Amino acid sequence: MNKIQIAGKEFEILLENDQISKRTRLIAIQIDVDYESRCPVFIGVLDGSFIFMADLLKEIHVSCEIGFIKVSSYSGTESTGKVKKIFGLPEYLHNRDVIVVEDIVDTGLTLNYILTEIHKQKPSSVTVCTLLLKPGALKTRIEEPEYVGFEIGNEFVVGYGLDYDGLGRNLKDIYRSKTVAVP
Ligand code: 5GP
């Protein structure tokens, strides 16, 4: 399927599942090498990372622990603007090697917030693995994602865990629309 419609919007294919799987296997090999004889804690950022996280971890062979967090943003006071909150962050990250697994990094603001919270526990290392990276991230990120699946343009993508208006997370491939404003 090269074109699909979700909630009346047209999307075209960007990355086929096969390409994603191949890239994911390569990332897993790299992580296995980098973390040999360590026991990293993988932290997936819900909801979008659930498919990538599962596919990636099936290819990882080093001994490891796995957790998930959810980041929500809500309106704070006028001075604080949008406030973010993390749910489910493991509390045993002190002296651990942490790998944050993201579906997509866009402005990098969500990632910055997550990393700040993780660093409070003084882990021995923190790296980021993201399936997709948009160029906007360059402006704000405090730590460069160590493992990047694909760099994509400034376009809205859906599928393979990513949604449009709550829909499309179950699609095997990733589709793009240049006409949908990024949230
Ligand atoms: P950031 O804080 O890096 O700007 O945004 C991160 C979050 O915005 C992602 O975790 C994702 O939920 C959402 N997001 C950013 N770009 C896209 C996109 O192209 N498609 C979808 N479905 N979500 C996106």
mmCIF file with all atom_site columns, N, CA and C in Angstrom, residues 23-36 60 146-148:
data_model
loop_
_atom_site.group_PDB
_atom_site.id
_atom_site.type_symbol
_atom_site.label_atom_id
_atom_site.label_alt_id
_atom_site.label_comp_id
_atom_site.label_asym_id
_atom_site.label_entity_id
_atom_site.label_seq_id
_atom_site.pdbx_PDB_ins_code
_atom_site.Cartn_x
_atom_site.Cartn_y
_atom_site.Cartn_z
_atom_site.occupancy
_atom_site.B_iso_or_equiv
_atom_site.pdbx_formal_charge
_atom_site.auth_seq_id
_atom_site.auth_comp_id
_atom_site.auth_asym_id
_atom_site.auth_atom_id
_atom_site.pdbx_PDB_model_num
ATOM 1  N N  . ARG A 1 23  ? 17.178 -2.009 9.779  1.00 0.00 ? 23  ARG A N  1
ATOM 2  C CA . ARG A 1 23  ? 17.861 -0.950 10.538 1.00 0.00 ? 23  ARG A CA 1
ATOM 3  C C  . ARG A 1 23  ? 17.844 -1.277 12.031 1.00 0.00 ? 23  ARG A C  1
ATOM 4  N N  . THR A 1 24  ? 16.718 -1.813 12.501 1.00 0.00 ? 24  THR A N  1
ATOM 5  C CA . THR A 1 24  ? 16.582 -2.154 13.922 1.00 0.00 ? 24  THR A CA 1
ATOM 6  C C  . THR A 1 24  ? 17.595 -3.233 14.305 1.00 0.00 ? 24  THR A C  1
ATOM 7  N N  . ARG A 1 25  ? 17.767 -4.225 13.422 1.00 0.00 ? 25  ARG A N  1
ATOM 8  C CA . ARG A 1 25  ? 18.741 -5.297 13.703 1.00 0.00 ? 25  ARG A CA 1
ATOM 9  C C  . ARG A 1 25  ? 20.153 -4.727 13.817 1.00 0.00 ? 25  ARG A C  1
ATOM 10 N N  . LEU A 1 26  ? 20.487 -3.780 12.928 1.00 0.00 ? 26  LEU A N  1
ATOM 11 C CA . LEU A 1 26  ? 21.825 -3.177 12.972 1.00 0.00 ? 26  LEU A CA 1
ATOM 12 C C  . LEU A 1 26  ? 22.047 -2.390 14.262 1.00 0.00 ? 26  LEU A C  1
ATOM 13 N N  . ILE A 1 27  ? 21.014 -1.659 14.671 1.00 0.00 ? 27  ILE A N  1
ATOM 14 C CA . ILE A 1 27  ? 21.122 -0.897 15.928 1.00 0.00 ? 27  ILE A CA 1
ATOM 15 C C  . ILE A 1 27  ? 21.331 -1.860 17.097 1.00 0.00 ? 27  ILE A C  1
ATOM 16 N N  . ALA A 1 28  ? 20.587 -2.976 17.085 1.00 0.00 ? 28  ALA A N  1
ATOM 17 C CA . ALA A 1 28  ? 20.689 -3.952 18.175 1.00 0.00 ? 28  ALA A CA 1
ATOM 18 C C  . ALA A 1 28  ? 22.103 -4.540 18.244 1.00 0.00 ? 28  ALA A C  1
ATOM 19 N N  . ILE A 1 29  ? 22.680 -4.813 17.076 1.00 0.00 ? 29  ILE A N  1
ATOM 20 C CA . ILE A 1 29  ? 24.050 -5.348 17.048 1.00 0.00 ? 29  ILE A CA 1
ATOM 21 C C  . ILE A 1 29  ? 25.004 -4.338 17.687 1.00 0.00 ? 29  ILE A C  1
ATOM 22 N N  . GLN A 1 30  ? 24.814 -3.074 17.307 1.00 0.00 ? 30  GLN A N  1
ATOM 23 C CA . GLN A 1 30  ? 25.679 -2.010 17.835 1.00 0.00 ? 30  GLN A CA 1
ATOM 24 C C  . GLN A 1 30  ? 25.534 -1.897 19.361 1.00 0.00 ? 30  GLN A C  1
ATOM 25 N N  . ILE A 1 31  ? 24.307 -1.966 19.837 1.00 0.00 ? 31  ILE A N  1
ATOM 26 C CA . ILE A 1 31  ? 24.069 -1.871 21.287 1.00 0.00 ? 31  ILE A CA 1
ATOM 27 C C  . ILE A 1 31  ? 24.685 -3.081 21.995 1.00 0.00 ? 31  ILE A C  1
ATOM 28 N N  . ASP A 1 32  ? 24.507 -4.263 21.414 1.00 0.00 ? 32  ASP A N  1
ATOM 29 C CA . ASP A 1 32  ? 25.104 -5.471 22.004 1.00 0.00 ? 32  ASP A CA 1
ATOM 30 C C  . ASP A 1 32  ? 26.617 -5.324 22.167 1.00 0.00 ? 32  ASP A C  1
ATOM 31 N N  . VAL A 1 33  ? 27.252 -4.747 21.153 1.00 0.00 ? 33  VAL A N  1
ATOM 32 C CA . VAL A 1 33  ? 28.706 -4.552 21.211 1.00 0.00 ? 33  VAL A CA 1
ATOM 33 C C  . VAL A 1 33  ? 29.050 -3.504 22.277 1.00 0.00 ? 33  VAL A C  1
ATOM 34 N N  . ASP A 1 34  ? 28.335 -2.372 22.234 1.00 0.00 ? 34  ASP A N  1
ATOM 35 C CA . ASP A 1 34  ? 28.645 -1.262 23.145 1.00 0.00 ? 34  ASP A CA 1
ATOM 36 C C  . ASP A 1 34  ? 28.397 -1.615 24.610 1.00 0.00 ? 34  ASP A C  1
ATOM 37 N N  . TYR A 1 35  ? 27.456 -2.508 24.877 1.00 0.00 ? 35  TYR A N  1
ATOM 38 C CA . TYR A 1 35  ? 27.076 -2.812 26.269 1.00 0.00 ? 35  TYR A CA 1
ATOM 39 C C  . TYR A 1 35  ? 27.478 -4.226 26.693 1.00 0.00 ? 35  TYR A C  1
ATOM 40 N N  . GLU A 1 36  ? 28.438 -4.790 25.985 1.00 0.00 ? 36  GLU A N  1
ATOM 41 C CA . GLU A 1 36  ? 28.898 -6.143 26.314 1.00 0.00 ? 36  GLU A CA 1
ATOM 42 C C  . GLU A 1 36  ? 29.321 -6.208 27.780 1.00 0.00 ? 36  GLU A C  1
ATOM 43 N N  . ILE A 1 60  ? 18.101 -7.841 20.919 1.00 0.00 ? 60  ILE A N  1
ATOM 44 C CA . ILE A 1 60  ? 19.176 -7.550 21.880 1.00 0.00 ? 60  ILE A CA 1
ATOM 45 C C  . ILE A 1 60  ? 19.533 -8.816 22.647 1.00 0.00 ? 60  ILE A C  1
ATOM 46 N N  . GLU A 1 146 ? 22.429 8.611  20.537 1.00 0.00 ? 146 GLU A N  1
ATOM 47 C CA . GLU A 1 146 ? 23.572 7.777  20.142 1.00 0.00 ? 146 GLU A CA 1
ATOM 48 C C  . GLU A 1 146 ? 23.176 6.848  18.989 1.00 0.00 ? 146 GLU A C  1
ATOM 49 N N  . TYR A 1 147 ? 21.941 6.367  19.058 1.00 0.00 ? 147 TYR A N  1
ATOM 50 C CA . TYR A 1 147 ? 21.457 5.393  18.078 1.00 0.00 ? 147 TYR A CA 1
ATOM 51 C C  . TYR A 1 147 ? 20.239 5.982  17.371 1.00 0.00 ? 147 TYR A C  1
ATOM 52 N N  . VAL A 1 148 ? 20.364 6.187  16.054 1.00 0.00 ? 148 VAL A N  1
ATOM 53 C CA . VAL A 1 148 ? 19.265 6.787  15.285 1.00 0.00 ? 148 VAL A CA 1
ATOM 54 C C  . VAL A 1 148 ? 18.909 5.852  14.133 1.00 0.00 ? 148 VAL A C  1
#
